[in-house]
Short mmCIF file of N, CA and C in Angstrom, two decimals:
data_model
loop_
_atom_site.label_atom_id
_atom_site.label_comp_id
_atom_site.label_asym_id
_atom_site.label_seq_id
_atom_site.Cartn_x
_atom_site.Cartn_y
_atom_site.Cartn_z
N MET A 251 32.27 14.31 5.07
CA MET A 251 33.39 12.97 4.96
C MET A 251 33.45 11.72 5.85
N ALA A 252 32.95 11.99 6.82
CA ALA A 252 33.24 10.57 7.88
C ALA A 252 32.51 9.63 7.42
N PHE A 253 30.97 10.12 6.57
CA PHE A 253 29.93 8.92 5.49
C PHE A 253 30.71 8.34 4.90
N VAL A 254 31.42 8.89 4.56
CA VAL A 254 31.96 8.65 3.17
C VAL A 254 33.55 7.71 3.72
N ALA A 255 34.13 7.95 4.58
CA ALA A 255 35.04 6.85 4.81
C ALA A 255 34.32 5.37 5.48
N VAL A 256 33.56 6.01 6.24
CA VAL A 256 32.74 4.89 6.56
C VAL A 256 31.58 4.04 5.91
N VAL A 257 31.59 4.07 4.40
CA VAL A 257 31.22 3.35 3.00
C VAL A 257 31.87 2.82 2.32
N LEU A 258 33.20 3.42 2.04
CA LEU A 258 34.50 2.96 1.49
C LEU A 258 35.02 2.01 2.46
N LEU A 259 35.23 2.27 4.05
CA LEU A 259 35.01 0.88 5.11
C LEU A 259 34.66 -0.18 4.66
N ALA A 260 33.47 -0.03 4.37
CA ALA A 260 31.97 -1.29 3.95
C ALA A 260 32.36 -1.83 2.77
N TYR A 261 32.53 -1.43 1.60
CA TYR A 261 33.42 -2.05 0.44
C TYR A 261 34.13 -2.23 0.83
N ARG A 262 35.32 -2.07 1.20
CA ARG A 262 36.35 -3.08 1.81
C ARG A 262 36.62 -4.49 2.21
N LEU A 263 35.80 -4.12 3.51
CA LEU A 263 35.00 -5.12 4.31
C LEU A 263 34.37 -6.37 3.83
N GLY A 264 33.81 -5.61 2.41
CA GLY A 264 32.80 -6.85 1.93
C GLY A 264 31.21 -6.97 2.40
N ALA A 265 31.42 -5.85 3.37
CA ALA A 265 29.74 -5.64 4.08
C ALA A 265 28.90 -4.96 2.61
N ILE A 266 29.60 -4.42 2.15
CA ILE A 266 28.32 -4.16 0.58
C ILE A 266 28.82 -4.60 -0.80
N PRO A 267 28.20 -5.03 -1.41
CA PRO A 267 28.67 -6.39 -3.09
C PRO A 267 29.21 -4.79 -3.61
N GLU A 268 30.08 -4.47 -4.65
CA GLU A 268 30.41 -3.82 -5.82
C GLU A 268 29.27 -4.02 -6.33
N SER A 269 29.62 -2.70 -7.40
CA SER A 269 28.52 -2.98 -8.24
C SER A 269 28.72 -3.63 -9.12
N SER A 270 29.56 -4.43 -10.02
CA SER A 270 29.38 -5.25 -11.11
C SER A 270 28.61 -6.65 -10.15
N ASP A 271 29.09 -6.59 -8.78
CA ASP A 271 28.02 -7.93 -8.00
C ASP A 271 26.77 -7.58 -8.02
N VAL A 272 26.30 -6.27 -7.93
CA VAL A 272 25.16 -5.72 -7.59
C VAL A 272 23.75 -6.24 -8.50
N VAL A 273 24.80 -5.97 -9.98
CA VAL A 273 24.27 -6.15 -11.22
C VAL A 273 23.84 -7.84 -11.37
N VAL A 274 24.82 -8.19 -11.08
CA VAL A 274 24.59 -9.91 -11.49
C VAL A 274 23.51 -10.29 -9.92
N ILE A 275 23.89 -9.93 -9.01
CA ILE A 275 22.53 -10.24 -8.05
C ILE A 275 20.93 -9.66 -8.38
N LYS A 276 20.80 -8.64 -8.61
CA LYS A 276 19.85 -8.51 -9.82
C LYS A 276 19.22 -9.22 -10.66
N GLU A 277 20.06 -9.71 -11.66
CA GLU A 277 19.53 -10.75 -12.77
C GLU A 277 19.32 -12.17 -11.67
N GLN A 278 20.01 -12.64 -10.95
CA GLN A 278 19.60 -13.74 -10.48
C GLN A 278 18.36 -13.68 -9.55
N LEU A 279 18.10 -12.20 -8.78
CA LEU A 279 17.08 -12.41 -8.27
C LEU A 279 16.10 -11.96 -9.01
N ILE A 280 16.03 -11.20 -10.29
CA ILE A 280 14.68 -11.25 -10.66
C ILE A 280 14.25 -12.61 -11.87
N LYS A 281 15.86 -12.94 -12.09
CA LYS A 281 14.98 -14.23 -12.54
C LYS A 281 14.13 -15.18 -11.55
N LEU A 282 14.78 -15.61 -10.39
CA LEU A 282 13.71 -16.53 -9.29
C LEU A 282 12.60 -15.64 -9.22
N GLU A 283 12.30 -14.47 -9.19
CA GLU A 283 11.35 -13.63 -9.02
C GLU A 283 10.15 -14.07 -9.77
N LYS A 284 10.64 -14.38 -11.32
CA LYS A 284 9.56 -14.49 -12.74
C LYS A 284 9.32 -15.79 -12.41
N GLN A 285 10.64 -17.02 -11.74
CA GLN A 285 10.14 -17.94 -11.84
C GLN A 285 9.20 -18.77 -10.85
N SER A 286 9.12 -17.63 -9.84
CA SER A 286 7.77 -17.97 -8.37
C SER A 286 6.66 -17.48 -9.41
N TRP A 287 6.47 -16.70 -10.02
CA TRP A 287 5.18 -15.99 -10.61
C TRP A 287 4.52 -17.66 -11.84
N GLU A 288 6.01 -17.74 -12.41
CA GLU A 288 5.64 -18.91 -13.36
C GLU A 288 5.04 -20.28 -11.85
N ALA A 289 5.51 -20.73 -11.26
CA ALA A 289 5.10 -21.49 -10.51
C ALA A 289 3.62 -21.33 -9.61
N TRP A 290 3.03 -20.11 -9.81
CA TRP A 290 2.23 -19.43 -8.91
C TRP A 290 1.40 -19.85 -9.95
N LYS A 291 1.18 -19.36 -11.26
CA LYS A 291 0.68 -19.55 -12.57
C LYS A 291 0.21 -21.08 -12.81
N ASN A 292 1.40 -21.96 -12.31
CA ASN A 292 1.16 -23.41 -12.58
C ASN A 292 1.41 -24.07 -11.63
N ARG A 293 0.67 -23.51 -10.15
CA ARG A 293 0.64 -24.42 -9.43
C ARG A 293 1.55 -24.96 -8.23
N ASP A 294 2.55 -24.84 -8.91
CA ASP A 294 3.98 -25.86 -8.74
C ASP A 294 4.19 -25.25 -6.87
N GLY A 295 3.61 -25.78 -6.43
CA GLY A 295 4.01 -25.66 -4.60
C GLY A 295 5.40 -26.45 -4.53
N LYS A 296 6.22 -27.23 -5.12
CA LYS A 296 7.24 -28.03 -5.11
C LYS A 296 8.05 -26.66 -5.33
N PHE A 297 8.21 -25.53 -6.41
CA PHE A 297 9.29 -24.87 -6.21
C PHE A 297 8.99 -24.53 -5.01
N PHE A 298 8.24 -23.56 -4.50
CA PHE A 298 7.87 -22.90 -3.20
C PHE A 298 8.36 -23.33 -2.18
N GLN A 299 8.41 -24.74 -1.99
CA GLN A 299 9.47 -25.96 -0.80
C GLN A 299 10.86 -25.56 -1.15
N ASP A 300 11.33 -25.14 -2.48
CA ASP A 300 12.78 -24.83 -2.48
C ASP A 300 13.35 -23.10 -2.45
N PHE A 301 12.60 -22.64 -3.06
CA PHE A 301 12.52 -21.19 -3.30
C PHE A 301 12.00 -20.35 -1.33
N LEU A 302 11.59 -20.87 -0.61
CA LEU A 302 11.22 -20.29 0.50
C LEU A 302 12.36 -20.72 1.32
N SER A 303 12.46 -19.46 2.48
CA SER A 303 13.46 -19.97 3.94
C SER A 303 12.18 -20.50 4.20
N ASP A 304 13.37 -21.69 5.39
CA ASP A 304 12.14 -22.13 6.19
C ASP A 304 11.49 -21.07 7.02
N ASP A 305 12.12 -20.23 7.80
CA ASP A 305 10.86 -19.32 8.36
C ASP A 305 10.60 -17.80 7.72
N HIS A 306 9.93 -18.40 6.59
CA HIS A 306 9.28 -17.72 5.39
C HIS A 306 8.54 -16.71 6.06
N VAL A 307 8.03 -15.57 5.44
CA VAL A 307 7.11 -14.69 6.18
C VAL A 307 6.09 -13.66 5.06
N GLU A 308 5.01 -14.46 4.72
CA GLU A 308 4.48 -13.58 3.81
C GLU A 308 3.23 -13.16 4.03
N VAL A 309 3.06 -11.46 3.86
CA VAL A 309 2.03 -10.38 4.08
C VAL A 309 1.05 -10.28 2.95
N GLY A 310 -0.04 -10.62 2.94
CA GLY A 310 -0.83 -10.88 2.00
C GLY A 310 -2.10 -10.10 1.82
N PHE A 311 -3.49 -9.85 1.62
CA PHE A 311 -4.38 -9.57 1.39
C PHE A 311 -5.58 -10.17 2.22
N GLY A 312 -4.61 -11.66 2.58
CA GLY A 312 -5.54 -12.52 3.71
C GLY A 312 -4.85 -12.55 4.81
N GLY A 313 -3.92 -11.59 5.22
CA GLY A 313 -3.07 -11.76 6.55
C GLY A 313 -1.68 -12.11 6.14
N VAL A 314 -1.21 -12.64 7.34
CA VAL A 314 0.20 -13.14 7.73
C VAL A 314 0.22 -14.40 7.26
N SER A 315 1.39 -15.28 6.44
CA SER A 315 1.12 -16.42 6.48
C SER A 315 2.38 -17.38 6.28
N ASN A 316 2.48 -18.33 6.64
CA ASN A 316 4.31 -18.98 6.92
C ASN A 316 4.44 -19.94 5.84
N LYS A 317 5.56 -20.57 5.32
CA LYS A 317 6.25 -21.17 4.61
C LYS A 317 4.98 -22.72 4.38
N ALA A 318 4.64 -23.26 4.80
CA ALA A 318 4.06 -24.05 5.05
C ALA A 318 2.40 -24.00 4.45
N GLU A 319 2.39 -22.88 4.85
CA GLU A 319 0.76 -22.28 4.31
C GLU A 319 1.05 -22.02 3.04
N ILE A 320 1.91 -21.14 2.49
CA ILE A 320 1.82 -20.89 1.11
C ILE A 320 2.09 -21.35 0.05
N VAL A 321 3.15 -22.96 0.52
CA VAL A 321 3.15 -23.99 -0.40
C VAL A 321 2.03 -24.69 -0.32
N SER A 322 0.97 -25.43 0.67
CA SER A 322 -0.25 -25.99 0.57
C SER A 322 -1.23 -25.14 -0.30
N PHE A 323 -1.38 -23.78 -0.08
CA PHE A 323 -2.05 -23.12 -0.86
C PHE A 323 -1.67 -22.80 -2.22
N VAL A 324 -0.27 -22.31 -3.34
CA VAL A 324 0.25 -22.14 -4.26
C VAL A 324 -0.38 -23.95 -5.12
N GLY A 325 -0.08 -24.95 -4.29
CA GLY A 325 -0.25 -26.27 -4.57
C GLY A 325 -1.55 -26.22 -4.91
N SER A 326 -2.29 -25.83 -4.40
CA SER A 326 -4.34 -26.04 -4.73
C SER A 326 -4.67 -25.67 -5.55
N PRO A 327 -5.92 -25.76 -5.49
CA PRO A 327 -6.67 -25.19 -7.47
C PRO A 327 -7.50 -24.04 -6.98
N VAL A 328 -7.36 -23.54 -5.62
CA VAL A 328 -8.29 -22.51 -5.02
C VAL A 328 -8.31 -21.20 -6.13
N CYS A 329 -7.08 -21.00 -6.44
CA CYS A 329 -6.73 -19.71 -7.65
C CYS A 329 -6.58 -20.01 -9.02
N THR A 330 -6.54 -19.19 -9.74
CA THR A 330 -6.64 -19.04 -11.01
C THR A 330 -5.94 -18.35 -11.69
N VAL A 331 -4.36 -18.26 -11.96
CA VAL A 331 -4.03 -17.04 -13.07
C VAL A 331 -3.96 -17.18 -14.06
N LYS A 332 -4.82 -15.95 -14.75
CA LYS A 332 -4.85 -15.80 -16.29
C LYS A 332 -3.51 -15.69 -16.84
N SER A 333 -3.43 -14.05 -16.52
CA SER A 333 -1.88 -13.37 -16.55
C SER A 333 -1.41 -12.68 -15.38
N TYR A 334 0.05 -12.32 -16.03
CA TYR A 334 0.54 -11.39 -14.94
C TYR A 334 1.43 -10.58 -16.04
N GLN A 335 1.92 -9.79 -15.21
CA GLN A 335 3.19 -8.45 -15.81
C GLN A 335 3.83 -8.32 -14.55
N LEU A 336 4.96 -7.81 -14.76
CA LEU A 336 5.94 -7.93 -14.01
C LEU A 336 7.15 -6.71 -14.66
N ASN A 337 7.41 -5.44 -13.16
CA ASN A 337 8.58 -4.34 -14.36
C ASN A 337 8.45 -3.62 -13.38
N GLN A 338 9.05 -2.21 -13.50
CA GLN A 338 9.83 -1.66 -12.63
C GLN A 338 11.06 -2.09 -11.85
N PHE A 339 12.02 -3.31 -12.06
CA PHE A 339 12.17 -3.66 -11.34
C PHE A 339 13.74 -3.00 -10.37
N GLU A 340 13.54 -3.23 -8.63
CA GLU A 340 14.74 -2.28 -8.25
C GLU A 340 15.39 -3.06 -7.44
N LEU A 341 16.74 -2.82 -7.08
CA LEU A 341 17.37 -4.15 -6.12
C LEU A 341 18.19 -2.96 -4.71
N LYS A 342 18.03 -2.90 -4.11
CA LYS A 342 18.55 -2.40 -2.94
C LYS A 342 19.63 -3.45 -1.86
N MET A 343 20.73 -3.41 -2.09
CA MET A 343 21.39 -4.26 -0.73
C MET A 343 21.44 -3.71 0.39
N LEU A 344 21.31 -4.91 1.35
CA LEU A 344 21.08 -4.18 2.69
C LEU A 344 22.67 -4.78 3.35
N ASP A 345 22.80 -5.98 2.88
CA ASP A 345 24.13 -6.55 3.38
C ASP A 345 24.54 -7.39 1.81
N LYS A 346 25.98 -7.84 2.05
CA LYS A 346 26.42 -9.10 1.34
C LYS A 346 25.54 -10.03 0.71
N ASN A 347 24.63 -10.43 1.57
CA ASN A 347 23.64 -11.63 2.23
C ASN A 347 22.58 -11.53 2.37
N THR A 348 21.97 -10.19 2.03
CA THR A 348 20.22 -9.88 2.01
C THR A 348 19.94 -8.64 1.11
N ALA A 349 19.42 -8.64 0.64
CA ALA A 349 18.18 -7.97 -0.60
C ALA A 349 17.35 -7.80 -0.73
N LEU A 350 16.99 -6.91 -0.95
CA LEU A 350 15.44 -6.19 -1.04
C LEU A 350 14.90 -5.67 -2.59
N LEU A 351 14.07 -7.00 -3.23
CA LEU A 351 14.14 -6.43 -4.45
C LEU A 351 12.40 -6.37 -4.52
N THR A 352 12.09 -4.85 -5.17
CA THR A 352 10.84 -4.05 -5.45
C THR A 352 10.22 -3.87 -6.74
N TYR A 353 9.27 -4.36 -6.91
CA TYR A 353 9.07 -4.29 -7.99
C TYR A 353 6.92 -3.73 -8.38
N ARG A 354 6.43 -3.49 -9.62
CA ARG A 354 5.10 -3.40 -9.68
C ARG A 354 4.50 -4.46 -10.77
N GLU A 355 3.41 -5.08 -10.18
CA GLU A 355 3.04 -6.44 -10.35
C GLU A 355 1.49 -6.06 -11.39
N ALA A 356 0.93 -6.72 -11.82
CA ALA A 356 -0.37 -6.55 -12.58
C ALA A 356 -1.08 -7.80 -12.97
N GLN A 357 -1.82 -8.28 -12.61
CA GLN A 357 -2.29 -10.06 -12.45
C GLN A 357 -4.08 -9.80 -12.90
N ASP A 358 -3.94 -10.91 -13.62
CA ASP A 358 -5.71 -11.10 -13.81
C ASP A 358 -5.74 -12.66 -12.94
N THR A 359 -5.93 -12.45 -11.96
CA THR A 359 -6.10 -13.88 -10.74
C THR A 359 -7.46 -14.06 -10.02
N VAL A 360 -8.02 -14.98 -9.88
CA VAL A 360 -9.23 -15.49 -9.12
C VAL A 360 -9.13 -15.92 -8.46
N CYS A 361 -8.53 -15.50 -6.85
CA CYS A 361 -9.31 -16.69 -6.31
C CYS A 361 -10.38 -16.49 -5.25
N HIS A 362 -11.60 -17.19 -5.92
CA HIS A 362 -12.90 -17.27 -5.20
C HIS A 362 -13.31 -15.46 -6.04
N ASN A 363 -12.74 -14.40 -5.72
CA ASN A 363 -13.07 -13.18 -6.08
C ASN A 363 -11.71 -12.75 -6.89
N PRO A 364 -11.82 -11.48 -7.64
CA PRO A 364 -10.55 -11.09 -7.98
C PRO A 364 -9.41 -10.88 -7.36
N VAL A 365 -8.08 -10.80 -7.33
CA VAL A 365 -7.11 -10.72 -6.60
C VAL A 365 -6.70 -9.19 -7.01
N PRO A 366 -6.95 -8.14 -5.49
CA PRO A 366 -6.34 -7.09 -6.01
C PRO A 366 -4.77 -6.82 -6.56
N SER A 367 -5.20 -5.79 -7.83
CA SER A 367 -4.29 -5.71 -9.20
C SER A 367 -4.54 -4.14 -9.63
N PRO A 368 -3.16 -3.48 -9.64
CA PRO A 368 -2.29 -3.63 -10.00
C PRO A 368 -1.75 -3.46 -8.53
N CYS A 369 -0.04 -3.57 -7.72
CA CYS A 369 0.39 -3.73 -6.82
C CYS A 369 1.97 -3.75 -7.10
N TRP A 370 2.44 -2.80 -6.17
CA TRP A 370 4.07 -2.62 -5.26
C TRP A 370 4.42 -4.25 -4.68
N VAL A 371 5.64 -4.70 -5.10
CA VAL A 371 5.76 -5.61 -4.08
C VAL A 371 6.78 -6.06 -3.70
N SER A 372 7.28 -5.72 -2.07
CA SER A 372 8.51 -6.23 -1.96
C SER A 372 8.80 -7.76 -1.19
N SER A 373 9.66 -7.69 -1.52
CA SER A 373 10.47 -9.17 -1.47
C SER A 373 12.19 -9.61 -1.22
N LEU A 374 12.28 -9.76 -0.06
CA LEU A 374 12.96 -9.54 0.73
C LEU A 374 13.91 -10.96 0.30
N TYR A 375 15.32 -11.32 -0.03
CA TYR A 375 16.02 -12.48 -0.05
C TYR A 375 17.49 -12.35 0.72
N MET A 376 17.78 -13.72 1.38
CA MET A 376 18.92 -13.50 2.32
C MET A 376 19.35 -14.68 1.65
N LYS A 377 20.87 -14.35 1.42
CA LYS A 377 21.57 -15.64 0.66
C LYS A 377 22.14 -16.86 2.10
N ARG A 378 21.95 -18.25 1.88
CA ARG A 378 22.04 -18.83 3.49
C ARG A 378 22.69 -19.95 2.07
N GLY A 379 24.11 -20.05 2.89
CA GLY A 379 24.66 -21.04 2.25
C GLY A 379 25.51 -20.47 0.80
N ASP A 380 24.93 -21.41 -0.35
CA ASP A 380 25.12 -20.77 -1.88
C ASP A 380 24.15 -20.53 -2.48
N ARG A 381 22.78 -20.46 -1.89
CA ARG A 381 21.63 -20.12 -2.01
C ARG A 381 20.59 -18.85 -1.80
N TRP A 382 19.88 -17.96 -2.45
CA TRP A 382 19.65 -17.04 -2.64
C TRP A 382 17.89 -17.75 -2.11
N LEU A 383 17.74 -17.04 -0.64
CA LEU A 383 16.56 -17.34 -0.68
C LEU A 383 15.07 -16.72 -0.09
N ASN A 384 14.02 -16.77 -0.57
CA ASN A 384 12.96 -15.31 -0.25
C ASN A 384 12.58 -15.64 1.24
N VAL A 385 12.63 -14.39 2.16
CA VAL A 385 12.63 -15.03 3.18
C VAL A 385 11.25 -13.76 3.94
N LEU A 386 10.58 -13.33 2.81
CA LEU A 386 9.49 -12.09 2.82
C LEU A 386 8.92 -11.44 1.65
N TYR A 387 8.01 -11.80 1.37
CA TYR A 387 6.98 -10.90 0.27
C TYR A 387 6.26 -10.47 0.67
N GLN A 388 5.51 -9.07 0.28
CA GLN A 388 5.10 -8.65 0.69
C GLN A 388 3.62 -7.03 -0.23
N GLN A 389 2.61 -7.64 -0.83
CA GLN A 389 2.36 -6.94 -1.51
C GLN A 389 1.72 -5.83 -1.05
N THR A 390 1.30 -4.60 -1.82
CA THR A 390 0.92 -3.51 -1.44
C THR A 390 -0.07 -2.76 -2.88
N GLU A 391 -1.59 -2.71 -3.09
CA GLU A 391 -2.39 -2.55 -3.93
C GLU A 391 -2.30 -1.22 -4.48
N ILE A 392 -2.10 -0.69 -5.68
CA ILE A 392 -2.05 0.32 -6.00
C ILE A 392 -3.10 0.88 -6.34
N HIS A 393 -3.93 1.86 -5.63
CA HIS A 393 -4.85 2.48 -5.94
C HIS A 393 -5.21 3.65 -6.95
N LYS A 394 -5.69 3.45 -7.60
CA LYS A 394 -5.83 3.87 -9.45
C LYS A 394 -6.99 5.17 -8.87
#
């Protein structure tokens, strides 16, 4: 019973968005995530300059990277993205300004060697001002 009271209080204080708000947030973040994949495919580093937070961290197959490294890497001709598929999106609101988007991706990408695929993705967003920014991105290969 105490748990129910805490959850109700959190909703009243606005710590957790109401369900209709969560649906809108999920749609916004899925749209941003899909735009980031198109930007990755098109080597659009400028998109990532605006999409990533200044304190962004990416945990990938090559290790840990920061925003500047990602922007430079995406804009370079090192990788060729032939195709990708994104599905099974789930959203977990951690508070009203922090959201964890998880999903499955499969891609046909070569960066000297084929990129591991398919993967589960964790993409953490924080609302800063009036914008959702990506603060953490991580992939885990799905072993077949």
